[in-house]
Amino acid sequence: MIELEGVPELVDPVMVAAFEGWNDAGDAASTAVAHLDKEWKGEVFAALDAEDYYDFQVNRPTVFLEGGVRKITWPTTRLSVVRVGGDKPRDLVLVRGIEPSMRWRSFCNEILGFAHELGVELVVIMGALLGDTPHTRPVPVSGVTSDPDLARTMDLEETKYEGPTGIVGILQEACTHAGVPAVSLWAAVPHYVSQPPNPKATLALLNRLEDLIGLRIPLGDLAEDARAWQVGVDQLAAEDSEVAEYVQSLEEARDTAELPEATGEAIAREFERYLRRRDGGGPPQPGGHATEGGDTAPYLRDTPGGDRTRPPRPQTRPDTEPGSGAAAGSDEESSDESGPADSSED
């Protein structure tokens, strides 16, 4: 039995989870949860036993010095609580860690045990995939669920994906079988510039989460970081004619595919978001569509020494996505940011 001593009673709690690794292209999803933890000063109340779920030859522990004493940090998954005040308070349970190496069913059962004890009403799992999407356009964010009733009431897609999956897909299915409402949010990251960080994708995930749970999320420096990232990627793409031509082809394909979406309703939604941010208005209503906060651009952080990583030349990739609502032309389950473009899940 899980005992949560010292954790106060929560108000309408939502669990928000993200895991580094295969389901976290550009570190976009794990950075989004880290942002929530930082902005709302999360308090860690539990950590899963690293011995149970991690292969230390895959995810190695790190050694550091603190006051002249050597200490070890073990790879694990930690849970923290953030108290969100305001007119309509709603607390969050943040789950952030590394995709486990083993015992995924036990891992999910342990997470669900915490959710049950804390009275969590909704689980939102965030991920990021590599896709054929241009960095110059708003980041596509898909909201999917295995629950047809939830898909209908929250304006989400019902997942139809079949194929290899990661811990995001496994945890969502575990929630569904346990009767816990669960949603997965997927951001599409350009496969030709997949190196982390990708604050544009992080910002898109947070905006979609904001719409979904009805909380206004403080964005801090993310918008400015996103603009700087876009400028950096624009400059790098301009230096390589092959990359520039490829980006242009992606832009044309994206614009053609989304032409029916450029409706007055879509423009109105974007303008309403702008007004909320400018005037400090109340939180958005749940069930809105994924937008990016006024075409906020991304950001490229210099590597140590000031050298920038050049985006790799685009390569021909097999398209295996079964059309489950992820970014057009992307795969359904994503690889991690260091590997080749793989398939994405949910």
mmCIF file of C-alpha atoms in Angstrom:
data_model
loop_
_atom_site.group_PDB
_atom_site.id
_atom_site.type_symbol
_atom_site.label_atom_id
_atom_site.label_comp_id
_atom_site.label_asym_id
_atom_site.label_seq_id
_atom_site.Cartn_x
_atom_site.Cartn_y
_atom_site.Cartn_z
ATOM 1 C CA MET A 1 0.000 0.000 0.000
ATOM 2 C CA ILE A 2 1.271 3.477 -0.887
ATOM 3 C CA GLU A 3 1.382 5.861 2.063
ATOM 4 C CA LEU A 4 1.637 9.557 1.271
ATOM 5 C CA GLU A 5 2.581 11.248 4.499
ATOM 6 C CA GLY A 6 2.924 14.997 4.325
ATOM 7 C CA VAL A 7 1.047 15.371 1.023
ATOM 8 C CA PRO A 8 -1.914 17.713 1.527
ATOM 9 C CA GLU A 9 -5.370 17.022 0.161
ATOM 10 C CA LEU A 10 -5.396 18.175 -3.440
ATOM 11 C CA VAL A 11 -7.992 20.205 -5.325
ATOM 12 C CA ASP A 12 -9.275 18.606 -8.575
ATOM 13 C CA PRO A 13 -5.838 17.084 -9.222
ATOM 14 C CA VAL A 14 -4.540 16.316 -12.696
ATOM 15 C CA MET A 15 -1.473 14.124 -13.194
ATOM 16 C CA VAL A 16 0.909 15.340 -15.925
ATOM 17 C CA ALA A 17 3.686 12.957 -16.970
ATOM 18 C CA ALA A 18 6.606 12.898 -19.404
ATOM 19 C CA PHE A 19 9.558 10.555 -19.837
ATOM 20 C CA GLU A 20 12.956 11.100 -21.400
ATOM 21 C CA GLY A 21 13.965 8.751 -24.184
ATOM 22 C CA TRP A 22 12.148 7.245 -27.141
ATOM 23 C CA ASN A 23 8.978 9.301 -26.680
ATOM 24 C CA ASP A 24 10.721 12.647 -26.131
ATOM 25 C CA ALA A 25 12.123 14.027 -29.399
ATOM 26 C CA GLY A 26 14.063 17.233 -28.789
ATOM 27 C CA ASP A 27 13.445 16.776 -25.046
ATOM 28 C CA ALA A 28 10.239 18.725 -25.693
ATOM 29 C CA ALA A 29 7.907 16.787 -23.378
ATOM 30 C CA SER A 30 10.244 16.314 -20.403
ATOM 31 C CA THR A 31 11.192 19.995 -20.629
ATOM 32 C CA ALA A 32 7.495 20.939 -20.515
ATOM 33 C CA VAL A 33 6.989 19.079 -17.236
ATOM 34 C CA ALA A 34 10.247 20.513 -15.867
ATOM 35 C CA HIS A 35 8.924 23.983 -16.740
ATOM 36 C CA LEU A 36 5.722 23.382 -14.778
ATOM 37 C CA ASP A 37 7.751 22.149 -11.822
ATOM 38 C CA LYS A 38 9.999 25.216 -11.905
ATOM 39 C CA GLU A 39 7.320 27.866 -12.452
ATOM 40 C CA TRP A 40 4.998 26.493 -9.773
ATOM 41 C CA LYS A 41 7.761 25.401 -7.364
ATOM 42 C CA GLY A 42 6.882 21.720 -7.216
ATOM 43 C CA GLU A 43 7.651 19.719 -4.097
ATOM 44 C CA VAL A 44 8.939 16.182 -4.644
ATOM 45 C CA PHE A 45 7.103 13.674 -2.466
ATOM 46 C CA ALA A 46 8.082 10.327 -3.971
ATOM 47 C CA ALA A 47 10.688 8.641 -6.165
ATOM 48 C CA LEU A 48 10.423 5.162 -7.641
ATOM 49 C CA ASP A 49 13.112 2.660 -6.685
ATOM 50 C CA ALA A 50 15.716 2.800 -9.452
ATOM 51 C CA GLU A 51 16.718 -0.834 -8.821
ATOM 52 C CA ASP A 52 13.281 -2.004 -9.911
ATOM 53 C CA TYR A 53 13.037 -0.339 -13.314
ATOM 54 C CA TYR A 54 16.391 0.773 -14.741
ATOM 55 C CA ASP A 55 19.345 -0.923 -16.388
ATOM 56 C CA PHE A 56 22.304 1.067 -15.071
ATOM 57 C CA GLN A 57 24.416 0.133 -18.093
ATOM 58 C CA VAL A 58 21.838 1.929 -20.248
ATOM 59 C CA ASN A 59 21.020 4.821 -17.878
ATOM 60 C CA ARG A 60 24.115 5.226 -15.758
ATOM 61 C CA PRO A 61 24.117 6.891 -12.318
ATOM 62 C CA THR A 62 26.204 10.051 -11.920
ATOM 63 C CA VAL A 63 28.669 10.979 -9.195
ATOM 64 C CA PHE A 64 29.020 14.514 -7.842
ATOM 65 C CA LEU A 65 30.659 16.352 -4.965
ATOM 66 C CA GLU A 66 28.643 18.205 -2.344
ATOM 67 C CA GLY A 67 30.630 19.914 0.380
ATOM 68 C CA GLY A 68 33.584 17.685 -0.395
ATOM 69 C CA VAL A 69 31.464 14.531 -0.033
ATOM 70 C CA ARG A 70 30.931 12.260 -3.038
ATOM 71 C CA LYS A 71 27.292 11.457 -3.732
ATOM 72 C CA ILE A 72 25.432 9.486 -6.384
ATOM 73 C CA THR A 73 22.320 10.426 -8.337
ATOM 74 C CA TRP A 74 20.431 7.379 -9.596
ATOM 75 C CA PRO A 75 18.234 7.437 -12.709
ATOM 76 C CA THR A 76 14.619 7.274 -11.599
ATOM 77 C CA THR A 77 11.147 8.771 -11.896
ATOM 78 C CA ARG A 78 10.067 11.387 -9.377
ATOM 79 C CA LEU A 79 6.631 12.701 -8.449
ATOM 80 C CA SER A 80 5.986 16.230 -7.229
ATOM 81 C CA VAL A 81 2.953 18.315 -6.330
ATOM 82 C CA VAL A 82 2.260 21.884 -7.388
ATOM 83 C CA ARG A 83 -0.504 23.947 -5.837
ATOM 84 C CA VAL A 84 -2.145 26.244 -8.374
ATOM 85 C CA GLY A 85 -4.209 28.996 -6.761
ATOM 86 C CA GLY A 86 -6.456 31.626 -8.287
ATOM 87 C CA ASP A 87 -10.196 31.908 -8.775
ATOM 88 C CA LYS A 88 -10.462 28.279 -9.834
ATOM 89 C CA PRO A 89 -7.634 26.418 -8.048
ATOM 90 C CA ARG A 90 -6.524 23.089 -9.440
ATOM 91 C CA ASP A 91 -3.492 21.139 -8.294
ATOM 92 C CA LEU A 92 -1.096 19.133 -10.448
ATOM 93 C CA VAL A 93 0.813 15.932 -9.773
ATOM 94 C CA LEU A 94 3.929 15.999 -11.959
ATOM 95 C CA VAL A 95 5.627 12.767 -13.018
ATOM 96 C CA ARG A 96 9.049 13.196 -14.614
ATOM 97 C CA GLY A 97 11.732 10.646 -15.256
ATOM 98 C CA ILE A 98 13.353 8.331 -17.770
ATOM 99 C CA GLU A 99 11.561 5.669 -19.759
ATOM 100 C CA PRO A 100 12.090 2.502 -17.667
ATOM 101 C CA SER A 101 14.282 -0.312 -18.963
ATOM 102 C CA MET A 102 12.184 -3.146 -17.515
ATOM 103 C CA ARG A 103 9.013 -4.145 -15.629
ATOM 104 C CA TRP A 104 6.774 -1.676 -17.427
ATOM 105 C CA ARG A 105 3.556 -3.174 -16.050
ATOM 106 C CA SER A 106 4.771 -2.850 -12.461
ATOM 107 C CA PHE A 107 5.998 0.665 -13.229
ATOM 108 C CA CYS A 108 2.572 1.728 -14.509
ATOM 109 C CA ASN A 109 0.801 0.056 -11.584
ATOM 110 C CA GLU A 110 2.962 2.023 -9.167
ATOM 111 C CA ILE A 111 2.177 5.300 -10.945
ATOM 112 C CA LEU A 112 -1.531 4.429 -10.910
ATOM 113 C CA GLY A 113 -1.298 3.643 -7.202
ATOM 114 C CA PHE A 114 -0.173 7.198 -6.534
ATOM 115 C CA ALA A 115 -2.908 8.534 -8.812
ATOM 116 C CA HIS A 116 -5.545 6.585 -6.883
ATOM 117 C CA GLU A 117 -4.302 7.668 -3.460
ATOM 118 C CA LEU A 118 -4.164 11.322 -4.508
ATOM 119 C CA GLY A 119 -7.621 11.320 -6.118
ATOM 120 C CA VAL A 120 -6.337 12.177 -9.588
ATOM 121 C CA GLU A 121 -9.221 12.903 -11.959
ATOM 122 C CA LEU A 122 -7.286 12.959 -15.250
ATOM 123 C CA VAL A 123 -3.874 11.761 -16.438
ATOM 124 C CA VAL A 124 -2.178 13.709 -19.234
ATOM 125 C CA ILE A 125 0.944 12.122 -20.725
ATOM 126 C CA MET A 126 3.072 14.284 -23.008
ATOM 127 C CA GLY A 127 5.376 13.071 -25.738
ATOM 128 C CA ALA A 128 7.198 14.336 -28.812
ATOM 129 C CA LEU A 129 7.830 12.596 -32.118
ATOM 130 C CA LEU A 130 10.052 13.208 -35.134
ATOM 131 C CA GLY A 131 8.021 14.187 -38.167
ATOM 132 C CA ASP A 132 8.083 15.688 -41.646
ATOM 133 C CA THR A 133 7.077 19.114 -40.388
ATOM 134 C CA PRO A 134 8.772 22.444 -41.177
ATOM 135 C CA HIS A 135 10.302 24.413 -38.312
ATOM 136 C CA THR A 136 8.792 27.598 -39.761
ATOM 137 C CA ARG A 137 5.185 26.620 -39.086
ATOM 138 C CA PRO A 138 3.249 26.182 -35.817
ATOM 139 C CA VAL A 139 4.060 22.887 -34.122
ATOM 140 C CA PRO A 140 1.323 20.290 -34.672
ATOM 141 C CA VAL A 141 0.058 18.878 -31.377
ATOM 142 C CA SER A 142 -2.266 15.866 -31.390
ATOM 143 C CA GLY A 143 -4.484 15.029 -28.440
ATOM 144 C CA VAL A 144 -5.435 11.338 -28.417
ATOM 145 C CA THR A 145 -7.123 8.896 -26.071
ATOM 146 C CA SER A 146 -8.213 5.264 -26.003
ATOM 147 C CA ASP A 147 -11.539 6.208 -24.410
ATOM 148 C CA PRO A 148 -14.250 6.966 -27.030
ATOM 149 C CA ASP A 149 -16.363 8.854 -24.493
ATOM 150 C CA LEU A 150 -13.409 11.028 -23.466
ATOM 151 C CA ALA A 151 -12.558 11.631 -27.113
ATOM 152 C CA ARG A 152 -16.058 12.936 -27.709
ATOM 153 C CA THR A 153 -16.395 15.095 -24.588
ATOM 154 C CA MET A 154 -12.901 16.651 -24.761
ATOM 155 C CA ASP A 155 -12.672 17.041 -28.548
ATOM 156 C CA LEU A 156 -9.816 14.529 -28.894
ATOM 157 C CA GLU A 157 -8.921 11.859 -31.412
ATOM 158 C CA GLU A 158 -9.497 8.222 -30.583
ATOM 159 C CA THR A 159 -6.195 6.479 -31.220
ATOM 160 C CA LYS A 160 -6.115 3.826 -33.941
ATOM 161 C CA TYR A 161 -2.368 3.194 -33.799
ATOM 162 C CA GLU A 162 -0.994 -0.332 -34.173
ATOM 163 C CA GLY A 163 2.709 -1.087 -33.839
ATOM 164 C CA PRO A 164 5.683 -0.686 -31.484
ATOM 165 C CA THR A 165 5.024 1.589 -28.533
ATOM 166 C CA GLY A 166 6.832 3.306 -25.687
ATOM 167 C CA ILE A 167 6.034 3.938 -22.054
ATOM 168 C CA VAL A 168 3.623 6.743 -23.032
ATOM 169 C CA GLY A 169 1.389 4.286 -24.886
ATOM 170 C CA ILE A 170 1.695 1.641 -22.186
ATOM 171 C CA LEU A 171 0.801 4.056 -19.374
ATOM 172 C CA GLN A 172 -2.192 5.388 -21.299
ATOM 173 C CA GLU A 173 -3.532 1.880 -21.835
ATOM 174 C CA ALA A 174 -2.911 1.027 -18.173
ATOM 175 C CA CYS A 175 -4.967 4.065 -17.172
ATOM 176 C CA THR A 176 -7.762 3.071 -19.538
ATOM 177 C CA HIS A 177 -7.945 -0.467 -18.151
ATOM 178 C CA ALA A 178 -7.926 0.932 -14.592
ATOM 179 C CA GLY A 179 -10.815 3.278 -15.378
ATOM 180 C CA VAL A 180 -8.710 6.429 -15.062
ATOM 181 C CA PRO A 181 -9.344 9.028 -17.806
ATOM 182 C CA ALA A 182 -6.105 9.493 -19.752
ATOM 183 C CA VAL A 183 -4.979 11.679 -22.658
ATOM 184 C CA SER A 184 -1.737 11.739 -24.613
ATOM 185 C CA LEU A 185 -0.470 14.980 -26.157
ATOM 186 C CA TRP A 186 2.057 14.595 -28.992
ATOM 187 C CA ALA A 187 4.149 17.389 -30.479
ATOM 188 C CA ALA A 188 5.809 16.888 -33.865
ATOM 189 C CA VAL A 189 9.489 17.910 -34.018
ATOM 190 C CA PRO A 190 11.217 18.477 -37.399
ATOM 191 C CA HIS A 191 13.401 15.432 -37.985
ATOM 192 C CA TYR A 192 16.078 17.539 -39.702
ATOM 193 C CA VAL A 193 16.653 19.635 -36.574
ATOM 194 C CA SER A 194 15.952 17.156 -33.794
ATOM 195 C CA GLN A 195 18.725 18.130 -31.377
ATOM 196 C CA PRO A 196 17.465 19.335 -27.988
ATOM 197 C CA PRO A 197 16.324 21.706 -26.760
ATOM 198 C CA ASN A 198 13.267 22.546 -28.831
ATOM 199 C CA PRO A 199 11.379 25.239 -26.896
ATOM 200 C CA LYS A 200 8.950 25.750 -29.774
ATOM 201 C CA ALA A 201 7.625 22.219 -29.315
ATOM 202 C CA THR A 202 7.701 22.622 -25.528
ATOM 203 C CA LEU A 203 5.659 25.819 -25.834
ATOM 204 C CA ALA A 204 3.130 24.118 -28.107
ATOM 205 C CA LEU A 205 2.652 21.277 -25.617
ATOM 206 C CA LEU A 206 2.114 23.702 -22.745
ATOM 207 C CA ASN A 207 -0.419 25.713 -24.739
ATOM 208 C CA ARG A 208 -2.333 22.535 -25.583
ATOM 209 C CA LEU A 209 -2.203 21.435 -21.944
ATOM 210 C CA GLU A 210 -3.485 24.863 -20.933
ATOM 211 C CA ASP A 211 -6.493 24.460 -23.203
ATOM 212 C CA LEU A 212 -7.116 20.913 -22.027
ATOM 213 C CA ILE A 213 -7.155 21.410 -18.260
ATOM 214 C CA GLY A 214 -8.328 25.020 -18.047
ATOM 215 C CA LEU A 215 -5.295 26.496 -16.271
ATOM 216 C CA ARG A 216 -3.292 29.485 -17.357
ATOM 217 C CA ILE A 217 0.348 28.383 -17.381
ATOM 218 C CA PRO A 218 3.092 30.961 -16.792
ATOM 219 C CA LEU A 219 5.423 30.700 -19.776
ATOM 220 C CA GLY A 220 8.411 32.629 -18.436
ATOM 221 C CA ASP A 221 11.094 33.040 -21.093
ATOM 222 C CA LEU A 222 9.784 30.277 -23.356
ATOM 223 C CA ALA A 223 8.304 32.620 -25.957
ATOM 224 C CA GLU A 224 11.543 34.570 -26.281
ATOM 225 C CA ASP A 225 13.569 31.358 -26.332
ATOM 226 C CA ALA A 226 11.338 30.070 -29.129
ATOM 227 C CA ARG A 227 11.866 33.183 -31.248
ATOM 228 C CA ALA A 228 15.630 32.956 -30.834
ATOM 229 C CA TRP A 229 15.583 29.249 -31.742
ATOM 230 C CA GLN A 230 13.677 29.943 -34.938
ATOM 231 C CA VAL A 231 16.129 32.660 -35.956
ATOM 232 C CA GLY A 232 19.023 30.274 -35.366
ATOM 233 C CA VAL A 233 17.474 27.447 -37.374
ATOM 234 C CA ASP A 234 16.525 29.868 -40.176
ATOM 235 C CA GLN A 235 20.144 30.970 -40.406
ATOM 236 C CA LEU A 236 21.475 27.425 -40.478
ATOM 237 C CA ALA A 237 18.958 26.355 -43.120
ATOM 238 C CA ALA A 238 19.833 29.374 -45.271
ATOM 239 C CA GLU A 239 23.472 28.272 -45.336
ATOM 240 C CA ASP A 240 22.592 24.988 -47.069
ATOM 241 C CA SER A 241 20.608 25.202 -50.294
ATOM 242 C CA GLU A 242 19.576 21.547 -50.091
ATOM 243 C CA VAL A 243 18.115 22.005 -46.610
ATOM 244 C CA ALA A 244 16.448 25.287 -47.655
ATOM 245 C CA GLU A 245 14.758 23.584 -50.614
ATOM 246 C CA TYR A 246 13.639 20.706 -48.436
ATOM 247 C CA VAL A 247 12.138 23.070 -45.842
ATOM 248 C CA GLN A 248 10.302 24.909 -48.636
ATOM 249 C CA SER A 249 8.815 21.638 -49.893
ATOM 250 C CA LEU A 250 7.618 20.814 -46.370
ATOM 251 C CA GLU A 251 6.073 24.273 -46.059
ATOM 252 C CA GLU A 252 4.168 23.859 -49.318
ATOM 253 C CA ALA A 253 2.905 20.427 -48.330
ATOM 254 C CA ARG A 254 1.858 21.644 -44.881
ATOM 255 C CA ASP A 255 0.109 24.751 -46.203
ATOM 256 C CA THR A 256 -1.775 22.745 -48.820
ATOM 257 C CA ALA A 257 -2.877 20.136 -46.279
ATOM 258 C CA GLU A 258 -4.050 22.716 -43.770
ATOM 259 C CA LEU A 259 -5.728 25.146 -46.165
ATOM 260 C CA PRO A 260 -9.247 24.015 -45.126
ATOM 261 C CA GLU A 261 -8.285 24.750 -41.498
ATOM 262 C CA ALA A 262 -7.565 28.430 -42.156
ATOM 263 C CA THR A 263 -11.120 29.344 -41.208
ATOM 264 C CA GLY A 264 -12.527 32.318 -39.364
ATOM 265 C CA GLU A 265 -13.042 30.100 -36.320
ATOM 266 C CA ALA A 266 -9.357 29.141 -36.198
ATOM 267 C CA ILE A 267 -8.276 32.765 -36.534
ATOM 268 C CA ALA A 268 -10.704 33.766 -33.783
ATOM 269 C CA ARG A 269 -9.284 31.149 -31.413
ATOM 270 C CA GLU A 270 -5.769 32.461 -31.964
ATOM 271 C CA PHE A 271 -6.876 36.075 -31.420
ATOM 272 C CA GLU A 272 -8.641 35.138 -28.178
ATOM 273 C CA ARG A 273 -5.439 33.521 -26.890
ATOM 274 C CA TYR A 274 -3.514 36.686 -27.746
ATOM 275 C CA LEU A 275 -6.014 38.839 -25.851
ATOM 276 C CA ARG A 276 -5.860 36.577 -22.778
ATOM 277 C CA ARG A 277 -2.091 36.835 -22.683
ATOM 278 C CA ARG A 278 -2.082 40.609 -23.245
ATOM 279 C CA ASP A 279 -4.814 41.494 -20.770
ATOM 280 C CA GLY A 280 -4.006 38.866 -18.142
ATOM 281 C CA GLY A 281 -7.433 37.332 -18.535
ATOM 282 C CA GLY A 282 -8.717 34.139 -17.000
ATOM 283 C CA PRO A 283 -7.763 30.623 -17.991
ATOM 284 C CA PRO A 284 -8.903 29.198 -21.320
ATOM 285 C CA GLN A 285 -11.776 26.780 -21.479
ATOM 286 C CA PRO A 286 -10.954 23.072 -21.783
ATOM 287 C CA GLY A 287 -11.523 21.351 -25.076
ATOM 288 C CA GLY A 288 -9.869 23.969 -27.296
ATOM 289 C CA HIS A 289 -7.773 23.090 -30.308
ATOM 290 C CA ALA A 290 -4.003 22.940 -30.392
ATOM 291 C CA THR A 291 -2.442 26.254 -31.252
ATOM 292 C CA GLU A 292 0.933 27.662 -30.606
ATOM 293 C CA GLY A 293 0.337 30.995 -29.052
ATOM 294 C CA GLY A 294 0.478 33.382 -31.963
ATOM 295 C CA ASP A 295 3.071 31.689 -34.206
ATOM 296 C CA THR A 296 5.673 31.944 -31.505
ATOM 297 C CA ALA A 297 8.986 30.911 -33.023
ATOM 298 C CA PRO A 298 11.518 28.500 -31.539
ATOM 299 C CA TYR A 299 15.022 28.928 -30.182
ATOM 300 C CA LEU A 300 18.486 27.531 -30.712
ATOM 301 C CA ARG A 301 20.814 27.466 -27.753
ATOM 302 C CA ASP A 302 24.546 27.741 -28.430
ATOM 303 C CA THR A 303 26.591 24.721 -27.473
ATOM 304 C CA PRO A 304 29.561 25.194 -25.129
ATOM 305 C CA GLY A 305 32.218 27.241 -26.849
ATOM 306 C CA GLY A 306 29.673 29.024 -29.020
ATOM 307 C CA ASP A 307 29.625 26.407 -31.822
ATOM 308 C CA ARG A 308 26.230 25.596 -33.236
ATOM 309 C CA THR A 309 25.182 22.185 -34.403
ATOM 310 C CA ARG A 310 24.394 22.174 -38.089
ATOM 311 C CA PRO A 311 21.080 20.553 -39.012
ATOM 312 C CA PRO A 312 21.731 17.257 -40.816
ATOM 313 C CA ARG A 313 20.877 16.976 -44.461
ATOM 314 C CA PRO A 314 17.385 15.562 -44.925
ATOM 315 C CA GLN A 315 17.202 11.897 -45.751
ATOM 316 C CA THR A 316 14.475 9.836 -47.345
ATOM 317 C CA ARG A 317 12.457 8.200 -44.586
ATOM 318 C CA PRO A 318 9.868 5.436 -44.804
ATOM 319 C CA ASP A 319 6.438 6.700 -43.850
ATOM 320 C CA THR A 320 4.729 4.067 -41.709
ATOM 321 C CA GLU A 321 2.200 6.126 -39.821
ATOM 322 C CA PRO A 322 -1.248 4.558 -39.927
ATOM 323 C CA GLY A 323 -2.920 7.973 -39.811
ATOM 324 C CA SER A 324 -3.797 8.206 -36.150
ATOM 325 C CA GLY A 325 -3.798 11.958 -35.874
ATOM 326 C CA ALA A 326 -0.105 12.709 -35.435
ATOM 327 C CA ALA A 327 1.638 15.243 -37.637
ATOM 328 C CA ALA A 328 1.043 14.726 -41.322
ATOM 329 C CA GLY A 329 3.788 12.664 -42.846
ATOM 330 C CA SER A 330 5.232 11.694 -39.461
ATOM 331 C CA ASP A 331 5.465 8.259 -37.948
ATOM 332 C CA GLU A 332 3.243 7.217 -35.077
ATOM 333 C CA GLU A 333 5.872 6.378 -32.483
ATOM 334 C CA SER A 334 8.962 8.564 -32.173
ATOM 335 C CA SER A 335 12.549 7.647 -31.598
ATOM 336 C CA ASP A 336 14.586 9.646 -29.160
ATOM 337 C CA GLU A 337 16.334 12.730 -30.386
ATOM 338 C CA SER A 338 19.687 11.089 -30.930
ATOM 339 C CA GLY A 339 18.511 8.347 -33.258
ATOM 340 C CA PRO A 340 17.003 8.209 -36.718
ATOM 341 C CA ALA A 341 13.406 9.150 -37.278
ATOM 342 C CA ASP A 342 11.321 6.290 -35.995
ATOM 343 C CA SER A 343 7.637 5.646 -35.561
ATOM 344 C CA SER A 344 5.575 7.614 -33.000
ATOM 345 C CA GLU A 345 2.852 6.405 -30.734
ATOM 346 C CA ASP A 346 -0.596 7.767 -29.996
#
